[in-house]
PDB file of C-alpha atoms in Angstrom:
ATOM      1  CA  LYS A   1     -19.568  48.869 -39.281  1.00 82.00           C
ATOM      2  CA  ASN A   2     -19.257  52.120 -37.344  1.00 86.00           C
ATOM      3  CA  GLN A   3     -17.511  54.635 -39.575  1.00 91.00           C
ATOM      4  CA  VAL A   4     -17.070  58.382 -39.923  1.00 95.00           C
ATOM      5  CA  GLU A   5     -16.074  59.797 -43.296  1.00 96.00           C
ATOM      6  CA  GLN A   6     -14.957  63.391 -43.766  1.00 97.00           C
ATOM      7  CA  SER A   7     -14.504  65.519 -46.831  1.00 97.00           C
ATOM      8  CA  PRO A   8     -12.561  67.168 -48.223  1.00 96.00           C
ATOM      9  CA  GLN A   9      -9.341  65.624 -46.939  1.00 95.00           C
ATOM     10  CA  SER A  10      -7.646  69.008 -47.194  1.00 96.00           C
ATOM     11  CA  LEU A  11      -8.678  72.547 -48.026  1.00 97.00           C
ATOM     12  CA  ILE A  12      -6.824  75.786 -48.710  1.00 97.00           C
ATOM     13  CA  ILE A  13      -8.642  79.098 -48.514  1.00 97.00           C
ATOM     14  CA  LEU A  14      -7.781  82.777 -48.292  1.00 97.00           C
ATOM     15  CA  GLU A  15      -8.151  84.673 -45.056  1.00 97.00           C
ATOM     16  CA  GLY A  16     -11.608  86.171 -44.703  1.00 97.00           C
ATOM     17  CA  LYS A  17     -13.338  83.560 -46.861  1.00 97.00           C
ATOM     18  CA  ASN A  18     -15.928  81.063 -45.676  1.00 98.00           C
ATOM     19  CA  CYS A  19     -15.697  77.295 -45.937  1.00 97.00           C
ATOM     20  CA  THR A  20     -17.765  74.203 -45.171  1.00 98.00           C
ATOM     21  CA  LEU A  21     -16.485  70.821 -44.023  1.00 98.00           C
ATOM     22  CA  GLN A  22     -18.550  67.655 -44.377  1.00 98.00           C
ATOM     23  CA  CYS A  23     -19.010  64.576 -42.212  1.00 98.00           C
ATOM     24  CA  ASN A  24     -20.987  61.404 -43.023  1.00 98.00           C
ATOM     25  CA  TYR A  25     -21.389  58.615 -40.490  1.00 97.00           C
ATOM     26  CA  THR A  26     -22.791  55.130 -40.053  1.00 95.00           C
ATOM     27  CA  VAL A  27     -22.373  54.961 -36.259  1.00 92.00           C
ATOM     28  CA  SER A  28     -25.218  53.290 -34.407  1.00 89.00           C
ATOM     29  CA  PRO A  29     -26.893  53.662 -32.008  1.00 89.00           C
ATOM     30  CA  PHE A  30     -26.236  57.387 -32.303  1.00 90.00           C
ATOM     31  CA  SER A  31     -25.627  59.390 -29.145  1.00 88.00           C
ATOM     32  CA  ASN A  32     -23.999  62.655 -30.210  1.00 90.00           C
ATOM     33  CA  LEU A  33     -21.702  64.236 -32.772  1.00 93.00           C
ATOM     34  CA  ARG A  34     -18.827  66.537 -31.949  1.00 93.00           C
ATOM     35  CA  TRP A  35     -16.465  68.619 -34.021  1.00 96.00           C
ATOM     36  CA  TYR A  36     -12.931  68.907 -32.679  1.00 95.00           C
ATOM     37  CA  LYS A  37     -10.167  71.275 -33.754  1.00 96.00           C
ATOM     38  CA  GLN A  38      -6.611  69.983 -33.638  1.00 96.00           C
ATOM     39  CA  ASP A  39      -3.765  72.457 -33.928  1.00 95.00           C
ATOM     40  CA  THR A  40      -0.391  71.153 -35.081  1.00 92.00           C
ATOM     41  CA  GLY A  41       1.442  69.419 -32.270  1.00 90.00           C
ATOM     42  CA  ARG A  42      -1.527  69.546 -29.913  1.00 93.00           C
ATOM     43  CA  GLY A  43      -4.382  67.286 -28.927  1.00 94.00           C
ATOM     44  CA  PRO A  44      -7.897  67.824 -30.328  1.00 94.00           C
ATOM     45  CA  VAL A  45     -10.173  70.321 -28.578  1.00 94.00           C
ATOM     46  CA  SER A  46     -13.964  70.146 -28.699  1.00 92.00           C
ATOM     47  CA  LEU A  47     -15.684  72.935 -30.677  1.00 93.00           C
ATOM     48  CA  THR A  48     -19.317  71.926 -30.570  1.00 89.00           C
ATOM     49  CA  ILE A  49     -21.656  69.047 -29.800  1.00 87.00           C
ATOM     50  CA  MET A  50     -24.836  68.024 -31.579  1.00 85.00           C
ATOM     51  CA  THR A  51     -27.435  65.651 -30.169  1.00 85.00           C
ATOM     52  CA  PHE A  52     -30.150  63.847 -32.104  1.00 82.00           C
ATOM     53  CA  SER A  53     -32.757  66.587 -31.755  1.00 85.00           C
ATOM     54  CA  GLU A  54     -30.480  69.487 -32.709  1.00 86.00           C
ATOM     55  CA  ASN A  55     -30.154  70.748 -36.274  1.00 90.00           C
ATOM     56  CA  THR A  56     -27.863  73.742 -35.901  1.00 94.00           C
ATOM     57  CA  LYS A  57     -25.474  74.997 -33.271  1.00 92.00           C
ATOM     58  CA  SER A  58     -23.079  77.926 -33.376  1.00 93.00           C
ATOM     59  CA  ASN A  59     -19.890  78.695 -31.500  1.00 91.00           C
ATOM     60  CA  GLY A  60     -18.618  82.080 -32.593  1.00 94.00           C
ATOM     61  CA  ARG A  61     -17.629  81.842 -36.252  1.00 96.00           C
ATOM     62  CA  TYR A  62     -18.227  78.090 -36.274  1.00 96.00           C
ATOM     63  CA  THR A  63     -21.678  76.719 -37.141  1.00 96.00           C
ATOM     64  CA  ALA A  64     -22.392  73.004 -37.090  1.00 96.00           C
ATOM     65  CA  THR A  65     -25.424  71.345 -38.653  1.00 96.00           C
ATOM     66  CA  LEU A  66     -26.786  67.852 -38.222  1.00 96.00           C
ATOM     67  CA  ASP A  67     -29.217  65.865 -40.359  1.00 94.00           C
ATOM     68  CA  ALA A  68     -29.873  62.712 -38.349  1.00 91.00           C
ATOM     69  CA  ASP A  69     -32.026  61.229 -41.120  1.00 92.00           C
ATOM     70  CA  THR A  70     -29.267  61.298 -43.727  1.00 95.00           C
ATOM     71  CA  LYS A  71     -26.526  60.916 -41.082  1.00 95.00           C
ATOM     72  CA  GLN A  72     -24.659  63.958 -42.246  1.00 96.00           C
ATOM     73  CA  SER A  73     -23.098  66.917 -40.477  1.00 97.00           C
ATOM     74  CA  SER A  74     -21.309  70.011 -41.654  1.00 97.00           C
ATOM     75  CA  LEU A  75     -19.059  72.585 -40.023  1.00 98.00           C
ATOM     76  CA  HIS A  76     -19.204  76.047 -41.536  1.00 97.00           C
ATOM     77  CA  ILE A  77     -16.464  78.551 -40.758  1.00 97.00           C
ATOM     78  CA  THR A  78     -17.262  82.180 -41.413  1.00 97.00           C
ATOM     79  CA  ALA A  79     -14.722  84.923 -42.134  1.00 97.00           C
ATOM     80  CA  SER A  80     -11.764  82.603 -41.717  1.00 97.00           C
ATOM     81  CA  GLN A  81      -8.669  83.685 -39.797  1.00 97.00           C
ATOM     82  CA  LEU A  82      -5.093  82.468 -39.971  1.00 97.00           C
ATOM     83  CA  SER A  83      -5.598  80.814 -36.574  1.00 96.00           C
ATOM     84  CA  ASP A  84      -8.285  78.602 -38.096  1.00 97.00           C
ATOM     85  CA  SER A  85      -5.528  76.628 -39.834  1.00 97.00           C
ATOM     86  CA  ALA A  86      -5.819  73.207 -38.208  1.00 97.00           C
ATOM     87  CA  SER A  87      -7.275  69.752 -38.624  1.00 96.00           C
ATOM     88  CA  TYR A  88     -11.020  69.487 -37.974  1.00 97.00           C
ATOM     89  CA  ILE A  89     -12.185  66.123 -36.769  1.00 96.00           C
ATOM     90  CA  CYS A  90     -15.748  64.836 -36.711  1.00 96.00           C
ATOM     91  CA  VAL A  91     -16.446  62.442 -33.846  1.00 93.00           C
ATOM     92  CA  VAL A  92     -19.651  60.439 -33.507  1.00 93.00           C
ATOM     93  CA  SER A  93     -20.391  58.667 -30.236  1.00 89.00           C
ATOM     94  CA  ARG A  94     -22.515  55.562 -29.825  1.00 87.00           C
ATOM     95  CA  ILE A  95     -23.886  53.901 -26.764  1.00 81.00           C
ATOM     96  CA  SER A  96     -22.306  50.544 -25.942  1.00 76.00           C
ATOM     97  CA  GLY A  97     -22.634  48.642 -22.690  1.00 72.00           C
ATOM     98  CA  GLY A  98     -23.820  51.742 -20.900  1.00 71.00           C
ATOM     99  CA  SER A  99     -20.831  53.787 -22.047  1.00 73.00           C
ATOM    100  CA  TYR A 100     -20.345  56.355 -24.787  1.00 77.00           C
ATOM    101  CA  ILE A 101     -17.799  55.205 -27.356  1.00 82.00           C
ATOM    102  CA  PRO A 102     -16.486  57.795 -29.831  1.00 86.00           C
ATOM    103  CA  THR A 103     -15.587  56.993 -33.426  1.00 89.00           C
ATOM    104  CA  PHE A 104     -13.238  59.487 -35.064  1.00 91.00           C
ATOM    105  CA  GLY A 105     -13.104  60.654 -38.655  1.00 93.00           C
ATOM    106  CA  ARG A 106      -9.687  61.179 -40.237  1.00 93.00           C
ATOM    107  CA  GLY A 107     -10.144  64.910 -40.255  1.00 94.00           C
ATOM    108  CA  THR A 108     -10.046  67.732 -42.771  1.00 96.00           C
ATOM    109  CA  SER A 109      -6.824  69.691 -42.879  1.00 96.00           C
ATOM    110  CA  LEU A 110      -7.604  73.378 -43.328  1.00 97.00           C
ATOM    111  CA  ILE A 111      -4.973  75.911 -44.341  1.00 97.00           C
ATOM    112  CA  VAL A 112      -5.851  79.594 -44.291  1.00 97.00           C
ATOM    113  CA  HIS A 113      -3.518  81.783 -46.344  1.00 96.00           C
ATOM    114  CA  PRO A 114      -3.120  85.526 -45.814  1.00 94.00           C
TER     115      PRO A 114
ATOM    116  CA  ASP B   1      -7.522  75.091 -16.485  1.00 68.00           C
ATOM    117  CA  ALA B   2      -7.372  71.385 -15.721  1.00 78.00           C
ATOM    118  CA  ARG B   3      -5.357  69.491 -18.315  1.00 92.00           C
ATOM    119  CA  VAL B   4      -4.454  65.972 -19.306  1.00 96.00           C
ATOM    120  CA  THR B   5      -0.700  65.611 -18.938  1.00 97.00           C
ATOM    121  CA  GLN B   6       1.304  63.179 -21.037  1.00 97.00           C
ATOM    122  CA  THR B   7       4.958  62.283 -20.678  1.00 97.00           C
ATOM    123  CA  PRO B   8       7.301  62.186 -22.416  1.00 97.00           C
ATOM    124  CA  ARG B   9       6.389  64.598 -25.235  1.00 96.00           C
ATOM    125  CA  HIS B  10       8.931  62.973 -27.532  1.00 97.00           C
ATOM    126  CA  LYS B  11      10.599  59.571 -27.479  1.00 98.00           C
ATOM    127  CA  VAL B  12      13.163  58.172 -29.891  1.00 98.00           C
ATOM    128  CA  THR B  13      14.164  54.578 -29.358  1.00 97.00           C
ATOM    129  CA  GLU B  14      15.675  51.654 -31.170  1.00 97.00           C
ATOM    130  CA  MET B  15      13.683  48.709 -32.402  1.00 97.00           C
ATOM    131  CA  GLY B  16      13.283  46.069 -29.711  1.00 97.00           C
ATOM    132  CA  GLN B  17      13.402  48.463 -26.775  1.00 97.00           C
ATOM    133  CA  GLU B  18      10.599  48.875 -24.254  1.00 97.00           C
ATOM    134  CA  VAL B  19       8.647  52.122 -24.360  1.00 98.00           C
ATOM    135  CA  THR B  20       6.437  53.417 -21.556  1.00 98.00           C
ATOM    136  CA  MET B  21       4.111  56.372 -22.027  1.00 98.00           C
ATOM    137  CA  ARG B  22       2.335  57.976 -19.099  1.00 98.00           C
ATOM    138  CA  CYS B  23      -0.836  59.970 -18.742  1.00 98.00           C
ATOM    139  CA  GLN B  24      -2.313  61.935 -15.864  1.00 97.00           C
ATOM    140  CA  PRO B  25      -6.035  62.364 -16.522  1.00 96.00           C
ATOM    141  CA  ILE B  26      -8.031  65.324 -15.266  1.00 95.00           C
ATOM    142  CA  LEU B  27      -8.974  64.878 -11.614  1.00 93.00           C
ATOM    143  CA  GLY B  28     -12.514  63.574 -11.326  1.00 91.00           C
ATOM    144  CA  HIS B  29     -12.702  62.136 -14.825  1.00 91.00           C
ATOM    145  CA  ASN B  30     -13.654  58.470 -14.804  1.00 88.00           C
ATOM    146  CA  THR B  31     -12.910  57.499 -18.404  1.00 89.00           C
ATOM    147  CA  VAL B  32      -9.505  57.296 -20.035  1.00 93.00           C
ATOM    148  CA  PHE B  33      -8.766  56.567 -23.677  1.00 93.00           C
ATOM    149  CA  TRP B  34      -5.511  55.812 -25.462  1.00 95.00           C
ATOM    150  CA  TYR B  35      -5.369  56.718 -29.158  1.00 95.00           C
ATOM    151  CA  ARG B  36      -2.689  56.424 -31.816  1.00 96.00           C
ATOM    152  CA  GLN B  37      -2.561  58.975 -34.611  1.00 94.00           C
ATOM    153  CA  THR B  38      -0.797  58.598 -37.927  1.00 91.00           C
ATOM    154  CA  MET B  39      -1.135  60.493 -41.171  1.00 82.00           C
ATOM    155  CA  MET B  40      -2.533  57.433 -42.905  1.00 80.00           C
ATOM    156  CA  GLN B  41      -5.006  56.204 -40.291  1.00 80.00           C
ATOM    157  CA  GLY B  42      -6.008  59.244 -38.304  1.00 84.00           C
ATOM    158  CA  LEU B  43      -6.943  58.603 -34.661  1.00 89.00           C
ATOM    159  CA  GLU B  44      -7.222  54.894 -33.799  1.00 90.00           C
ATOM    160  CA  LEU B  45      -8.606  53.733 -30.477  1.00 89.00           C
ATOM    161  CA  LEU B  46      -6.169  51.457 -28.653  1.00 93.00           C
ATOM    162  CA  ALA B  47      -7.718  51.055 -25.200  1.00 92.00           C
ATOM    163  CA  TYR B  48     -10.467  52.448 -23.026  1.00 88.00           C
ATOM    164  CA  PHE B  49     -10.881  52.476 -19.238  1.00 91.00           C
ATOM    165  CA  ARG B  50     -13.823  53.401 -17.066  1.00 88.00           C
ATOM    166  CA  ASN B  51     -13.305  53.753 -13.339  1.00 89.00           C
ATOM    167  CA  ARG B  52      -9.828  52.260 -13.896  1.00 90.00           C
ATOM    168  CA  ALA B  53     -11.242  49.036 -15.330  1.00 89.00           C
ATOM    169  CA  PRO B  54     -10.265  48.151 -18.900  1.00 88.00           C
ATOM    170  CA  LEU B  55     -13.414  47.989 -21.028  1.00 84.00           C
ATOM    171  CA  ASP B  56     -12.088  47.739 -24.553  1.00 80.00           C
ATOM    172  CA  ASP B  57      -8.578  47.073 -25.793  1.00 81.00           C
ATOM    173  CA  SER B  58      -9.541  45.392 -29.044  1.00 81.00           C
ATOM    174  CA  GLY B  59      -7.634  47.981 -31.050  1.00 84.00           C
ATOM    175  CA  MET B  60      -4.351  47.153 -29.391  1.00 89.00           C
ATOM    176  CA  PRO B  61      -1.823  44.565 -30.614  1.00 86.00           C
ATOM    177  CA  LYS B  62      -1.922  42.298 -27.568  1.00 86.00           C
ATOM    178  CA  ASP B  63       1.409  40.641 -28.149  1.00 92.00           C
ATOM    179  CA  ARG B  64       3.397  43.827 -27.643  1.00 95.00           C
ATOM    180  CA  PHE B  65       1.105  46.504 -26.207  1.00 96.00           C
ATOM    181  CA  SER B  66      -0.295  46.746 -22.695  1.00 95.00           C
ATOM    182  CA  ALA B  67      -2.333  49.431 -20.985  1.00 96.00           C
ATOM    183  CA  GLU B  68      -2.937  49.827 -17.271  1.00 95.00           C
ATOM    184  CA  MET B  69      -4.300  52.250 -14.703  1.00 95.00           C
ATOM    185  CA  PRO B  70      -2.461  51.559 -11.448  1.00 92.00           C
ATOM    186  CA  ASP B  71      -4.436  54.343  -9.813  1.00 93.00           C
ATOM    187  CA  ALA B  72      -6.930  57.070 -10.736  1.00 91.00           C
ATOM    188  CA  THR B  73      -4.178  59.594 -11.418  1.00 94.00           C
ATOM    189  CA  LEU B  74      -2.034  57.514 -13.744  1.00 97.00           C
ATOM    190  CA  ALA B  75      -2.557  55.580 -16.953  1.00 97.00           C
ATOM    191  CA  THR B  76       0.293  53.846 -18.757  1.00 97.00           C
ATOM    192  CA  LEU B  77       0.774  52.440 -22.239  1.00 97.00           C
ATOM    193  CA  LYS B  78       3.705  50.103 -22.783  1.00 97.00           C
ATOM    194  CA  ILE B  79       5.175  48.678 -25.954  1.00 97.00           C
ATOM    195  CA  GLN B  80       7.575  45.769 -25.652  1.00 97.00           C
ATOM    196  CA  PRO B  81       9.328  45.144 -27.938  1.00 96.00           C
ATOM    197  CA  SER B  82       8.885  48.268 -30.033  1.00 97.00           C
ATOM    198  CA  GLU B  83       8.937  48.172 -33.834  1.00 96.00           C
ATOM    199  CA  PRO B  84       9.404  50.903 -36.467  1.00 96.00           C
ATOM    200  CA  ARG B  85       5.721  50.601 -37.462  1.00 95.00           C
ATOM    201  CA  ASP B  86       4.814  51.763 -33.937  1.00 96.00           C
ATOM    202  CA  SER B  87       6.105  55.227 -34.799  1.00 96.00           C
ATOM    203  CA  ALA B  88       3.175  57.591 -34.315  1.00 96.00           C
ATOM    204  CA  VAL B  89       1.746  60.164 -31.921  1.00 97.00           C
ATOM    205  CA  TYR B  90       0.019  58.541 -28.948  1.00 98.00           C
ATOM    206  CA  PHE B  91      -2.744  60.546 -27.303  1.00 97.00           C
ATOM    207  CA  CYS B  92      -4.385  60.073 -23.953  1.00 97.00           C
ATOM    208  CA  ALA B  93      -7.838  61.553 -23.361  1.00 94.00           C
ATOM    209  CA  SER B  94     -10.034  61.660 -20.303  1.00 93.00           C
ATOM    210  CA  GLY B  95     -13.683  62.465 -19.774  1.00 88.00           C
ATOM    211  CA  LEU B  96     -16.814  61.879 -17.775  1.00 83.00           C
ATOM    212  CA  GLY B  97     -18.376  58.680 -19.065  1.00 67.00           C
ATOM    213  CA  GLN B  98     -21.654  57.092 -18.184  1.00 56.00           C
ATOM    214  CA  GLY B  99     -24.174  59.539 -16.847  1.00 46.00           C
ATOM    215  CA  ALA B 100     -22.562  62.546 -18.508  1.00 46.00           C
ATOM    216  CA  LYS B 101     -22.921  61.864 -22.198  1.00 57.00           C
ATOM    217  CA  ASN B 102     -22.419  65.452 -23.229  1.00 62.00           C
ATOM    218  CA  SER B 103     -19.001  65.663 -21.646  1.00 76.00           C
ATOM    219  CA  PRO B 104     -16.240  66.157 -24.227  1.00 83.00           C
ATOM    220  CA  LEU B 105     -12.992  64.253 -24.233  1.00 88.00           C
ATOM    221  CA  HIS B 106     -10.019  66.266 -23.025  1.00 93.00           C
ATOM    222  CA  PHE B 107      -6.843  65.337 -24.820  1.00 95.00           C
ATOM    223  CA  GLY B 108      -3.247  65.607 -23.755  1.00 96.00           C
ATOM    224  CA  ASN B 109      -0.709  66.960 -26.228  1.00 95.00           C
ATOM    225  CA  GLY B 110       0.512  63.493 -27.099  1.00 97.00           C
ATOM    226  CA  THR B 111       3.756  61.531 -27.071  1.00 98.00           C
ATOM    227  CA  ARG B 112       5.544  61.511 -30.418  1.00 97.00           C
ATOM    228  CA  LEU B 113       7.232  58.119 -30.680  1.00 98.00           C
ATOM    229  CA  THR B 114       9.929  57.346 -33.224  1.00 97.00           C
ATOM    230  CA  VAL B 115      11.263  53.809 -33.411  1.00 97.00           C
ATOM    231  CA  THR B 116      14.386  53.423 -35.529  1.00 96.00           C
TER     232      THR B 116
END
């Protein structure tokens, strides 16, 4: 069964601290993995994409890693800011019938306190 | 910036009433997804279109839900009759499908549905 599991479910950190969010998946055949950020009351927005051959990719203070062998990914946030408070969703796409079908994790809710 | 537009943003209705949610995908995008988001389940795929043709609606309760794309600029999701358990935020997303696998999905800001 194609599944994406994220941990922790929620996280509270102080402004300026770092944090790491985890994503494990069983989606097959694997096409790519994306991290999305969803602010309250808004739709998710893509932060970064990882393909099979990529191990690390950065987007500003966000760094995503991918281990395709263990089917794990992480999103590391450096020097957190209040605006980082959001839900972070791991999405793994598979190839099916010539199309790319995404499977969503339930997200990690991050709260950054001043 | 091009955006996916969803209407209405909020809808409160009584059980048994018909609900229609609309989505205008980004011009040029050939894939459209409908998702439902709840606190308990996260984002659940309801239906998926490519080039206006429905490819997968296995996640949708067929007896009460229907999804259509009457043209390339409009996707609709209807619930008839609505039930309290349908209360959720419904998101539409569009993207470039086959041939552009690295294209992200662009989400609208959702329709928050409350069925009393």
